[in-house]
Every structure is written in C-alpha cells, then in structure tokens.
N, CA, C and O of each residue as an XYZ file, in Angstrom:
616
protein
N       1.948    -68.319     -8.831
C       1.192    -67.396     -9.766
C       0.452    -66.901     -8.772
O       0.904    -65.870     -8.275
N      -0.558    -67.320     -8.322
C      -1.762    -66.966     -7.615
C      -1.549    -66.697     -6.381
O      -2.611    -66.706     -5.758
N      -0.362    -66.386     -5.537
C       0.153    -65.758     -4.403
C       0.486    -64.277     -4.856
O       0.149    -63.241     -4.283
N       1.231    -64.419     -6.025
C       1.452    -62.857     -6.426
C       0.389    -62.099     -6.817
O       0.235    -60.929     -6.464
N      -0.383    -62.728     -7.557
C      -1.692    -61.836     -7.747
C      -2.569    -61.726     -6.590
O      -3.405    -60.822     -6.584
N      -2.487    -62.508     -5.640
C      -3.626    -61.781     -4.250
C      -2.554    -60.602     -3.686
O      -2.923    -59.520     -3.229
N      -1.383    -60.966     -3.795
C      -0.362    -59.733     -3.298
C      -0.587    -58.233     -3.989
O      -0.578    -57.093     -3.525
N      -0.742    -58.649     -4.998
C      -1.034    -57.213     -5.567
C      -2.504    -56.689     -5.685
O      -2.656    -55.539     -6.096
N      -3.338    -57.262     -5.437
C      -4.845    -57.075     -5.233
C      -4.770    -56.419     -3.727
O      -5.451    -55.418     -3.507
N      -4.081    -56.884     -2.858
C      -3.912    -56.382     -1.589
C      -3.625    -55.137     -1.496
O      -4.285    -54.230     -0.988
N      -2.178    -55.105     -2.221
C      -1.750    -53.592     -2.703
C      -2.682    -52.561     -3.421
O      -2.760    -51.380     -3.084
N      -3.298    -53.067     -4.327
C      -4.266    -52.267     -4.927
C      -5.577    -51.772     -4.197
O      -6.169    -50.735     -4.497
N      -5.931    -52.602     -3.251
C      -6.785    -52.302     -2.299
C      -6.684    -51.108     -1.295
O      -7.529    -50.314     -0.881
N      -4.861    -51.321     -0.961
C      -4.572    -50.459      0.268
C      -4.409    -49.091     -0.542
O      -4.612    -48.073      0.119
N      -4.006    -48.907     -2.133
C      -3.948    -47.520     -2.931
C      -5.397    -47.227     -2.868
O      -5.512    -46.017     -2.675
N      -6.447    -47.747     -2.938
C      -7.489    -47.652     -3.302
C      -8.043    -46.835     -2.262
O      -8.425    -45.680     -2.453
N      -8.104    -47.664     -0.737
C      -8.500    -46.988     -0.010
C      -7.885    -45.559      0.978
O      -8.503    -44.887      1.804
N      -6.231    -45.423      0.439
C      -5.710    -44.377      0.431
C      -6.200    -43.324     -0.268
O      -6.551    -42.268      0.259
N      -6.245    -43.571     -1.488
C      -6.514    -42.103     -2.595
C      -8.057    -42.106     -2.356
O      -8.603    -41.252     -3.054
N      -9.213    -43.058     -1.308
C     -10.506    -42.633     -1.015
C     -10.385    -41.628      0.053
O     -10.862    -40.495      0.001
N      -9.612    -42.204      1.165
C      -9.340    -41.537      2.251
C      -8.899    -39.689      1.973
O      -9.400    -38.652      2.407
N      -8.027    -39.902      1.278
C      -7.484    -38.731      0.778
C      -7.930    -37.941     -0.171
O      -7.302    -36.884     -0.226
N      -9.202    -38.108     -1.324
C      -9.868    -37.576     -1.465
C     -11.301    -37.039     -0.435
O     -11.888    -35.960     -0.521
N     -11.524    -37.914      0.291
C     -12.482    -37.406      1.201
C     -12.146    -36.380      2.342
O     -12.889    -35.548      2.863
N     -10.819    -36.663      2.592
C     -10.056    -35.392      3.469
C     -10.062    -34.015      2.875
O     -10.331    -32.959      3.449
N      -9.627    -34.264      1.288
C      -9.804    -33.123      0.500
C     -11.100    -32.398      0.496
O     -11.122    -31.187      0.714
N     -11.959    -32.937      0.308
C     -13.426    -32.396     -0.098
C     -13.929    -31.635      1.493
O     -14.394    -30.502      1.620
N     -13.717    -32.454      2.386
C     -13.947    -31.847      3.553
C     -13.251    -30.547      4.100
O     -13.802    -29.595      4.652
N     -11.899    -30.724      3.819
C     -10.962    -29.689      3.655
C     -11.642    -28.099      3.403
O     -11.935    -27.079      4.025
N     -11.666    -28.824      1.697
C     -12.298    -27.679      0.735
C     -13.802    -26.875      0.962
O     -14.071    -25.772      0.487
N     -14.723    -27.730      1.824
C     -15.962    -27.575      2.295
C     -15.740    -26.663      3.679
O     -16.378    -25.617      3.793
N     -14.901    -27.052      4.628
C     -14.485    -26.231      5.855
C     -14.187    -24.769      5.414
O     -14.735    -23.725      5.769
N     -13.373    -24.939      4.717
C     -12.255    -23.584      4.578
C     -13.122    -22.533      3.301
O     -13.503    -21.385      3.535
N     -13.276    -23.170      2.121
C     -13.547    -22.575      0.841
C     -14.944    -21.743      0.841
O     -15.135    -20.759      0.127
N     -16.082    -22.397      1.933
C     -17.158    -22.176      1.856
C     -17.308    -20.729      2.783
O     -18.367    -20.108      2.695
N     -16.453    -20.332      3.473
C     -16.664    -19.334      4.229
C     -16.853    -18.041      3.620
O     -16.439    -17.829      2.480
N     -17.607    -16.927      4.479
C     -17.534    -15.767      3.626
C     -16.374    -14.931      3.524
O     -15.608    -15.154      4.461
N     -15.857    -13.827      2.533
C     -14.674    -13.416      2.636
C     -14.878    -12.635      3.596
O     -15.922    -12.435      4.215
N     -13.768    -12.142      3.734
C     -13.806    -10.948      4.803
C     -13.640     -9.459      3.931
O     -13.099     -9.278      2.840
N     -14.310     -8.484      4.832
C     -14.530     -7.191      4.128
C     -12.547     -6.891      3.633
O     -11.567     -7.538      4.003
N     -12.603     -6.003      2.955
C     -11.184     -5.579      2.432
C     -11.049     -4.313      3.337
O     -11.977     -3.506      3.396
N      -9.835     -4.133      4.076
C      -9.261     -3.393      4.866
C      -8.591     -2.165      3.756
O      -7.933     -2.409      2.745
N      -9.012     -0.681      4.331
C      -8.442      0.453      3.752
C      -7.691      1.189      4.754
O      -8.273      1.684      5.718
N      -6.383      1.297      4.582
C      -5.644      1.844      5.595
C      -6.005      3.448      6.278
O      -5.999      4.416      5.517
N      -6.179      3.551      7.116
C      -6.919      4.986      7.607
C      -5.722      5.786      7.759
O      -6.015      6.976      7.644
N      -4.141      5.550      8.033
C      -3.078      6.266      7.863
C      -2.173      5.784      6.947
O      -1.947      4.586      6.774
N      -1.458      7.020      6.142
C      -0.219      6.103      5.147
C       0.321      5.402      5.607
O       0.832      5.594      6.711
N       0.452      4.043      4.787
C       0.887      2.919      5.043
C       2.188      3.089      3.752
O       1.788      3.407      2.632
N       3.216      2.940      3.892
C       4.603      2.578      3.200
C       5.219      1.721      4.069
O       5.164      1.833      5.293
N       5.913      0.712      3.359
C       6.744     -0.105      3.141
C       7.990     -0.437      2.168
O       7.806     -0.612      0.963
N       9.415     -0.523      2.831
C      10.435     -0.478      1.507
C      11.762     -1.439      1.764
O      12.574     -1.181      2.652
N      11.858     -2.354      1.050
C      12.738     -3.257      1.193
C      13.831     -2.846      0.350
O      13.573     -2.268     -0.706
N      15.307     -3.129      0.772
C      16.413     -2.682     -0.400
C      17.118     -3.617     -0.045
O      17.301     -3.837      1.152
N      17.753     -4.490     -1.167
C      18.610     -5.446     -1.046
C      19.324     -5.552     -1.984
O      18.844     -4.900     -2.912
N      20.524     -6.185     -2.342
C      21.812     -6.333     -2.993
C      21.525     -7.576     -3.435
O      21.148     -8.571     -2.816
N      21.839     -7.327     -5.060
C      21.967     -8.255     -5.763
C      23.653     -9.066     -6.252
O      24.683     -8.576     -6.716
N      23.256    -10.532     -5.859
C      25.011    -10.913     -6.240
C      24.691    -11.976     -7.875
O      23.589    -12.270     -8.339
N      25.689    -12.244     -8.275
C      25.541    -12.896     -9.748
C      26.628    -13.727     -9.432
O      27.598    -13.137     -8.958
N      26.740    -15.216     -9.601
C      27.889    -16.026     -9.561
C      29.326    -15.576     -8.824
O      29.430    -15.745     -7.609
N      30.208    -15.116     -9.439
C      31.404    -14.463     -8.575
C      31.305    -12.928     -7.943
O      31.720    -12.463     -6.881
N      30.554    -12.327     -9.089
C      30.165    -10.762     -8.387
C      29.139    -10.825     -7.411
O      28.010    -11.297     -7.538
N      29.703    -10.254     -6.347
C      29.200     -9.918     -5.037
C      28.734     -8.606     -5.213
O      29.395     -7.812     -5.883
N      27.432     -8.215     -4.570
C      26.749     -7.024     -5.066
C      26.868     -6.142     -5.868
O      26.927     -4.934     -5.640
N      26.933     -6.933     -7.323
C      26.909     -6.742     -8.288
C      25.695     -5.647     -8.782
O      25.887     -5.204     -9.915
N      24.750     -5.263     -8.248
C      23.592     -4.201     -8.173
C      23.108     -4.316     -7.053
O      23.306     -5.170     -6.188
N      22.273     -3.182     -7.078
C      21.401     -2.595     -5.918
C      19.809     -2.359     -6.434
O      19.498     -1.719     -7.438
N      18.877     -3.031     -5.506
C      17.498     -3.402     -6.019
C      16.713     -2.417     -4.477
O      17.261     -2.077     -3.428
N      15.659     -2.263     -4.824
C      14.691     -1.875     -3.824
C      13.118     -2.061     -4.241
O      12.738     -2.127     -5.410
N      12.250     -2.136     -3.071
C      10.781     -2.835     -3.419
C       9.906     -1.779     -2.564
O      10.071     -1.865     -1.347
N       9.226     -1.040     -2.906
C       8.451      0.066     -2.040
C       6.894     -0.128     -2.508
O       6.598      0.146     -3.671
N       5.910     -0.598     -1.603
C       4.619     -0.421     -1.670
C       4.052      0.624     -0.663
O       4.506      0.841      0.460
N       2.964      1.246     -1.259
C       2.483      2.038     -0.257
C       1.145      2.443     -0.897
O       1.026      2.255     -2.108
N       0.257      2.912     -0.293
C      -1.573      3.604      0.095
C      -1.096      4.871     -0.478
O      -0.200      5.638     -0.125
N      -2.131      4.891     -1.689
C      -2.349      6.610     -2.270
C      -3.441      6.881     -1.762
O      -4.432      6.316     -2.225
N      -3.590      7.812     -0.674
C      -5.102      8.236     -0.051
C      -5.754      8.813     -1.344
O      -6.702      8.397     -2.009
N      -4.990      9.845     -1.484
C      -5.825     10.994     -2.413
C      -6.620     10.066     -3.536
O      -7.808     10.260     -3.797
N      -5.777      8.978     -4.203
C      -6.861      8.270     -5.273
C      -7.441      6.837     -4.535
O      -8.250      6.140     -5.147
N      -7.139      6.596     -3.677
C      -7.669      5.378     -3.024
C      -7.115      4.135     -3.521
O      -7.753      3.108     -3.286
N      -6.050      4.062     -4.158
C      -5.003      3.126     -4.861
C      -4.130      2.433     -3.842
O      -4.292      2.610     -2.634
N      -3.360      1.776     -4.259
C      -1.854      1.189     -4.099
C      -0.863      1.584     -4.844
O      -1.230      2.172     -5.862
N       0.481      1.453     -4.678
C       1.424      1.689     -5.329
C       2.569      0.727     -5.065
O       3.052      0.717     -3.933
N       3.237     -0.395     -6.361
C       4.224     -0.860     -6.079
C       5.318     -0.522     -6.997
O       5.265     -0.641     -8.221
N       6.374     -0.064     -6.269
C       7.648     -0.111     -7.206
C       8.584     -0.541     -7.191
O       9.235     -0.299     -6.174
N       9.204     -1.364     -8.184
C      10.535     -1.966     -8.073
C      11.492     -1.537     -8.845
O      11.243     -1.407    -10.043
N      12.599     -1.269     -8.416
C      13.886     -0.400     -9.124
C      14.978     -1.789     -8.881
O      14.897     -2.808     -8.195
N      15.970     -1.258     -9.787
C      17.603     -1.912     -9.505
C      18.517     -1.201    -10.748
O      18.302     -0.932    -11.930
N      19.260     -1.104    -10.138
C      20.666     -0.471    -10.802
C      21.894     -1.566    -10.854
O      21.910     -2.433     -9.980
N      22.793     -1.548    -11.733
C      24.153     -2.245    -11.663
C      25.010     -0.976    -11.394
O      24.815      0.224    -11.584
N      26.325     -1.910    -10.730
C      27.158     -1.331    -10.103
C      28.545     -1.841    -10.121
O      28.651     -2.979     -9.663
N      29.509     -1.349    -10.488
C      31.000     -1.888    -10.498
C      31.340     -2.578    -11.657
O      30.745     -1.930    -12.518
N      31.912     -3.468    -12.213
C      32.153     -4.126    -12.736
C      31.036     -4.731    -13.981
O      31.175     -4.618    -15.199
N      30.064     -5.305    -13.335
C      28.922     -5.495    -13.857
C      28.134     -4.238    -14.291
O      27.317     -4.352    -15.205
N      28.301     -3.246    -13.788
C      27.477     -2.218    -14.448
C      28.398     -1.425    -15.568
O      27.878     -0.642    -16.364
N      29.927     -1.726    -15.553
C      30.493     -1.302    -16.615
C      30.066     -2.166    -18.071
O      29.607     -1.864    -19.173
N      30.445     -3.236    -17.469
C      29.813     -4.394    -18.723
C      28.117     -3.810    -19.425
O      27.667     -3.761    -20.570
N      27.570     -3.447    -18.083
C      26.079     -3.501    -18.393
C      25.498     -1.873    -18.953
O      24.374     -1.381    -19.047
N      26.262     -1.596    -19.117
C      26.743      0.195    -19.376
C      25.675      0.774    -18.215
O      24.935      1.718    -18.493
N      25.655      0.200    -17.030
C      24.895      0.908    -15.947
C      23.639      0.635    -16.033
O      23.099      1.674    -15.655
N      23.042      0.083    -16.226
C      21.421     -0.378    -16.389
C      20.717     -0.057    -15.189
O      20.958     -0.455    -14.049
N      19.877      0.661    -15.559
C      19.079      1.003    -14.555
C      17.377      0.606    -14.634
O      16.745      1.408    -15.322
N      16.709     -0.310    -14.138
C      15.096     -0.425    -14.114
C      14.190      0.020    -13.203
O      14.350     -0.091    -11.987
N      13.295      0.493    -13.699
C      12.470      0.878    -12.675
C      10.808      0.634    -13.140
O      10.277      1.387    -13.956
N      10.137     -0.425    -12.558
C       8.775     -1.011    -12.486
C       7.993     -0.516    -11.638
O       8.344     -0.516    -10.458
N       6.614      0.083    -12.058
C       5.643      0.908    -10.766
C       4.017      0.113    -11.477
O       3.636      0.198    -12.644
N       3.575     -0.354    -10.744
C       2.164     -0.578    -10.949
C       1.351      0.305     -9.679
O       1.697      0.512     -8.516
N       0.063      0.742    -10.483
C      -0.976      1.307     -9.347
C      -1.985      0.153    -10.024
O      -2.348     -0.241    -11.132
N      -2.219     -0.161     -8.386
C      -3.462     -1.327     -8.151
C      -4.410     -0.823     -7.398
O      -4.070     -0.056     -6.497
N      -5.970     -1.171     -7.614
C      -6.945     -0.889     -6.376
C      -7.233     -2.555     -5.442
O      -6.474     -3.517     -5.553
N      -7.787     -2.544     -5.059
C      -8.253     -2.939     -3.849
C      -9.866     -3.508     -4.315
O     -10.839     -2.758     -4.391
N      -9.896     -5.028     -4.608
C     -11.046     -5.542     -5.312
C     -12.096     -5.800     -3.849
O     -11.746     -5.705     -2.673
N     -13.394     -6.132     -4.366
C     -14.113     -6.905     -2.829
C     -13.716     -7.922     -2.119
O     -13.940     -8.082     -0.919
N     -12.919     -8.874     -3.065
C     -12.089    -10.175     -2.144
C     -10.982     -9.766     -1.366
O     -10.299    -10.566     -0.727
N     -10.736     -8.281     -1.405
C      -9.047     -8.615     -0.530
C      -8.251     -8.074     -1.651
O      -8.037     -6.900     -1.348
N      -7.796     -8.287     -2.597
C      -7.145     -8.867     -3.983
C      -6.800     -7.431     -4.707
O      -7.647     -6.724     -5.252
N      -5.192     -7.088     -4.595
C      -4.726     -6.251     -5.621
C      -4.932     -6.390     -6.833
O      -4.524     -7.435     -7.340
N      -5.571     -5.471     -7.623
C      -5.568     -5.721     -9.004
C      -5.248     -4.244    -10.359
O      -5.925     -3.313    -10.796
N      -4.132     -4.667    -10.544
C      -3.179     -3.357    -11.606
C      -4.353     -2.806    -12.147
O      -5.367     -3.442    -12.434
N      -4.143     -1.376    -12.298
C      -4.852     -0.612    -13.149
C      -3.805      0.105    -14.171
O      -4.057      0.259    -15.366
N      -2.771      0.464    -13.633
C      -1.645      0.937    -14.494
C      -0.525      0.479    -14.044
O      -0.214      0.260    -12.873
N       0.315      0.281    -15.364
C       1.834     -0.645    -15.206
C       2.868      0.519    -15.927
O       2.779      0.815    -17.119
N       3.725      1.041    -15.115
C       4.812      1.898    -15.921
C       6.644      1.019    -15.869
O       7.309      0.572    -14.935
N       6.854      1.098    -17.167
C       8.498      0.808    -17.125
C       9.301      1.719    -17.340
O       8.957      2.666    -18.046
N      10.325      1.665    -16.889
C      11.258      2.503    -17.464
C      12.686      1.508    -17.501
O      12.900      0.587    -16.714
N      13.556      1.924    -18.574
C      14.934      1.158    -18.396
C      16.068      2.100    -19.039
O      15.867      2.602    -20.144
N      17.221      2.328    -18.360
C      18.256      3.349    -18.726
C      19.074      2.691    -18.703
O      19.475      2.197    -17.650
N      19.818      2.364    -20.315
C      20.874      1.565    -20.517
C      21.771      2.082    -21.459
O      21.559      1.931    -22.663
N      22.963      2.807    -20.941
C      24.235      3.638    -21.449
C      23.361      5.090    -22.060
O      22.843      5.900    -21.291
N      23.329      5.205    -23.412
C      22.654      6.157    -23.530
C      21.072      5.937    -24.299
O      20.701      6.523    -25.316
N      20.586      5.314    -23.808
C      18.904      5.089    -24.365
C      18.054      5.162    -23.228
O      18.482      4.768    -22.143
N      16.948      5.598    -23.335
C      15.896      5.604    -22.246
C      14.811      4.793    -22.899
O      14.404      5.108    -24.016
N      14.388      3.890    -22.327
C      12.897      3.116    -23.164
C      11.959      3.359    -21.843
O      12.131      2.953    -20.694
N      10.897      4.168    -22.400
C       9.876      4.208    -21.178
C       8.465      3.448    -21.959
O       8.399      3.642    -23.172
N       7.304      2.571    -21.300
C       6.294      2.182    -21.613
C       5.093      2.317    -20.054
O       5.173      2.002    -18.866
N       4.468      2.707    -20.590
C       3.105      2.611    -19.797
C       1.686      1.989    -20.527
O       1.285      2.226    -21.666
N       1.087      1.146    -19.525
C      -0.072      0.309    -19.986
C      -0.562      0.690    -18.990
O      -0.011      0.887    -17.907
N      -2.323      0.911    -19.458
C      -3.415      0.904    -18.905
C      -4.772     -0.338    -18.633
O      -5.042     -1.169    -19.500
N      -5.327     -0.281    -17.632
C      -5.939     -1.282    -17.929
C      -7.616     -0.702    -17.234
O      -7.552     -0.131    -16.145
N      -8.879     -0.854    -17.814
C     -10.222     -0.672    -17.658
C     -10.876     -1.945    -17.806
O     -11.331     -2.438    -18.838
N     -10.866     -2.283    -16.963
C     -11.560     -3.983    -16.614
C     -13.048     -3.720    -17.124
O     -13.574     -4.636    -17.757
N     -13.880     -2.381    -16.874
C     -15.351     -2.355    -16.632
C     -15.291     -2.617    -18.431
O     -16.095     -3.514    -18.685
N     -14.731     -2.212    -19.469
C     -15.019     -2.046    -20.499
C     -14.048     -3.311    -21.343
O     -14.315     -3.647    -22.497
N     -13.187     -3.767    -20.742
C     -12.034     -4.398    -20.979
C     -10.970     -4.166    -22.168
O     -10.408     -4.947    -22.936
N     -10.919     -2.522    -21.972
C      -9.705     -2.035    -22.633
C      -8.404     -2.271    -21.947
O      -8.268     -2.080    -20.739
N      -7.313     -2.747    -22.838
C      -5.911     -2.104    -22.734
C      -5.481     -0.891    -23.715
O      -5.939     -0.638    -24.830
N      -4.758     -0.402    -23.195
C      -4.174      0.708    -24.063
C      -2.537      0.659    -23.301
O      -2.180      0.274    -22.187
N      -1.789      1.229    -24.450
C      -0.289      1.502    -24.071
C       0.282      2.403    -24.854
O      -0.207      2.846    -25.894
N       1.734      2.807    -24.190
C       1.986      3.847    -24.840
C       3.544      3.603    -24.874
O       3.863      2.975    -23.864
N       4.642      3.884    -25.696
C       6.030      3.303    -25.720
C       6.938      4.216    -26.287
O       6.703      4.611    -27.429
N       7.885      4.601    -25.720
C       8.927      5.282    -26.286
C      10.338      4.844    -26.380
O      10.612      3.846    -25.714
N      11.366      5.431    -27.127
C      12.807      4.982    -26.811
C      13.362      6.936    -26.972
O      13.012      7.799    -27.777
N      14.255      6.970    -25.885
C      14.708      8.173    -26.188
C      16.466      7.837    -26.277
O      17.025      7.019    -25.547
N      17.073      8.565    -27.210
C      18.354      8.380    -27.459
C      19.234      9.358    -26.558
O      18.898     10.529    -26.733
N      20.279      9.193    -25.632
C      20.767     10.364    -24.835
C      19.778     10.455    -23.420
O      19.567     11.535    -22.868
N      19.201      9.145    -22.919
C      18.417      9.281    -21.445
C      19.443      8.950    -20.740
O      19.359      8.902    -19.513
C-alpha cells in the first residue's frame, strides 16, 4: 500500500509542477502582450465597402435562401454601417411566406479600435406583414431608446 501512495505523490508532484509552469507561462504571456499600448484607430481616407453574398441551405433544401452582408464606412458621418439581409426562396420560401430579414447597425470606432453600435434597425417582412424596429444608444448619458411598428400589407 505504501508503494501505491508514493506513486500518487510523484504524480501529484508532476501535476503541481506542470500547473505551476503553465501558470508562469500564462503570466509571462499576459505581461508580454497585454501591457503593450494600443495602436491608434485607423480611419479610412477613401470609401471602403465590402460585400459578401451567400446561399443558405437547410437539411435537404439546397439554396433555400440567399443572404448578404455588407460593411462600409460612412465618411459624411464618420461612422461604419453593417447590413445583414436574407430572404427565403423556392419551396422553403413558400412555406415561410417568403420571409425577408434586414438588420442594419451603425457603429462608431472607439479609441481602442473597436466598433461600438450607436443605432440598430431591424426590418422583417413575412407574408402580408412588415415589422420594423429601431434602437438608438447614447453611451455618454447611458440612455437607450427604441421604436417599433407592425404594418399589415407590408
């Protein structure tokens, strides 16, 4: 029984050393990468726009919908706009009443180079109904407000 206990102690010592070494390497890595000053945010001087179009398949339904994502810089406002839209087609479109979704986010670039949303707009058309909502964010005053409408025959 004492040999078993000794083997357990050796294994525990190895795990302890491995944990200590992993922790030490993590601390060194954080200090090496986390304490470097952030690079200044880059604002494009020319119009920038990127668009991605893709087909959406679901189970046995190939190309059941088509979607797109667009990201562009709005130089007049100094903001960025991201738009994601999709619409169903074919048999899936018939079953889902040819649903169309469009999500638009307007974002500003903060000092750390991250995109922060200031507006978000959602529009869903399904059959004879249209639902529209808009959300606005004011980080300085800590206020968020939104509007929402549902229109028949949209």
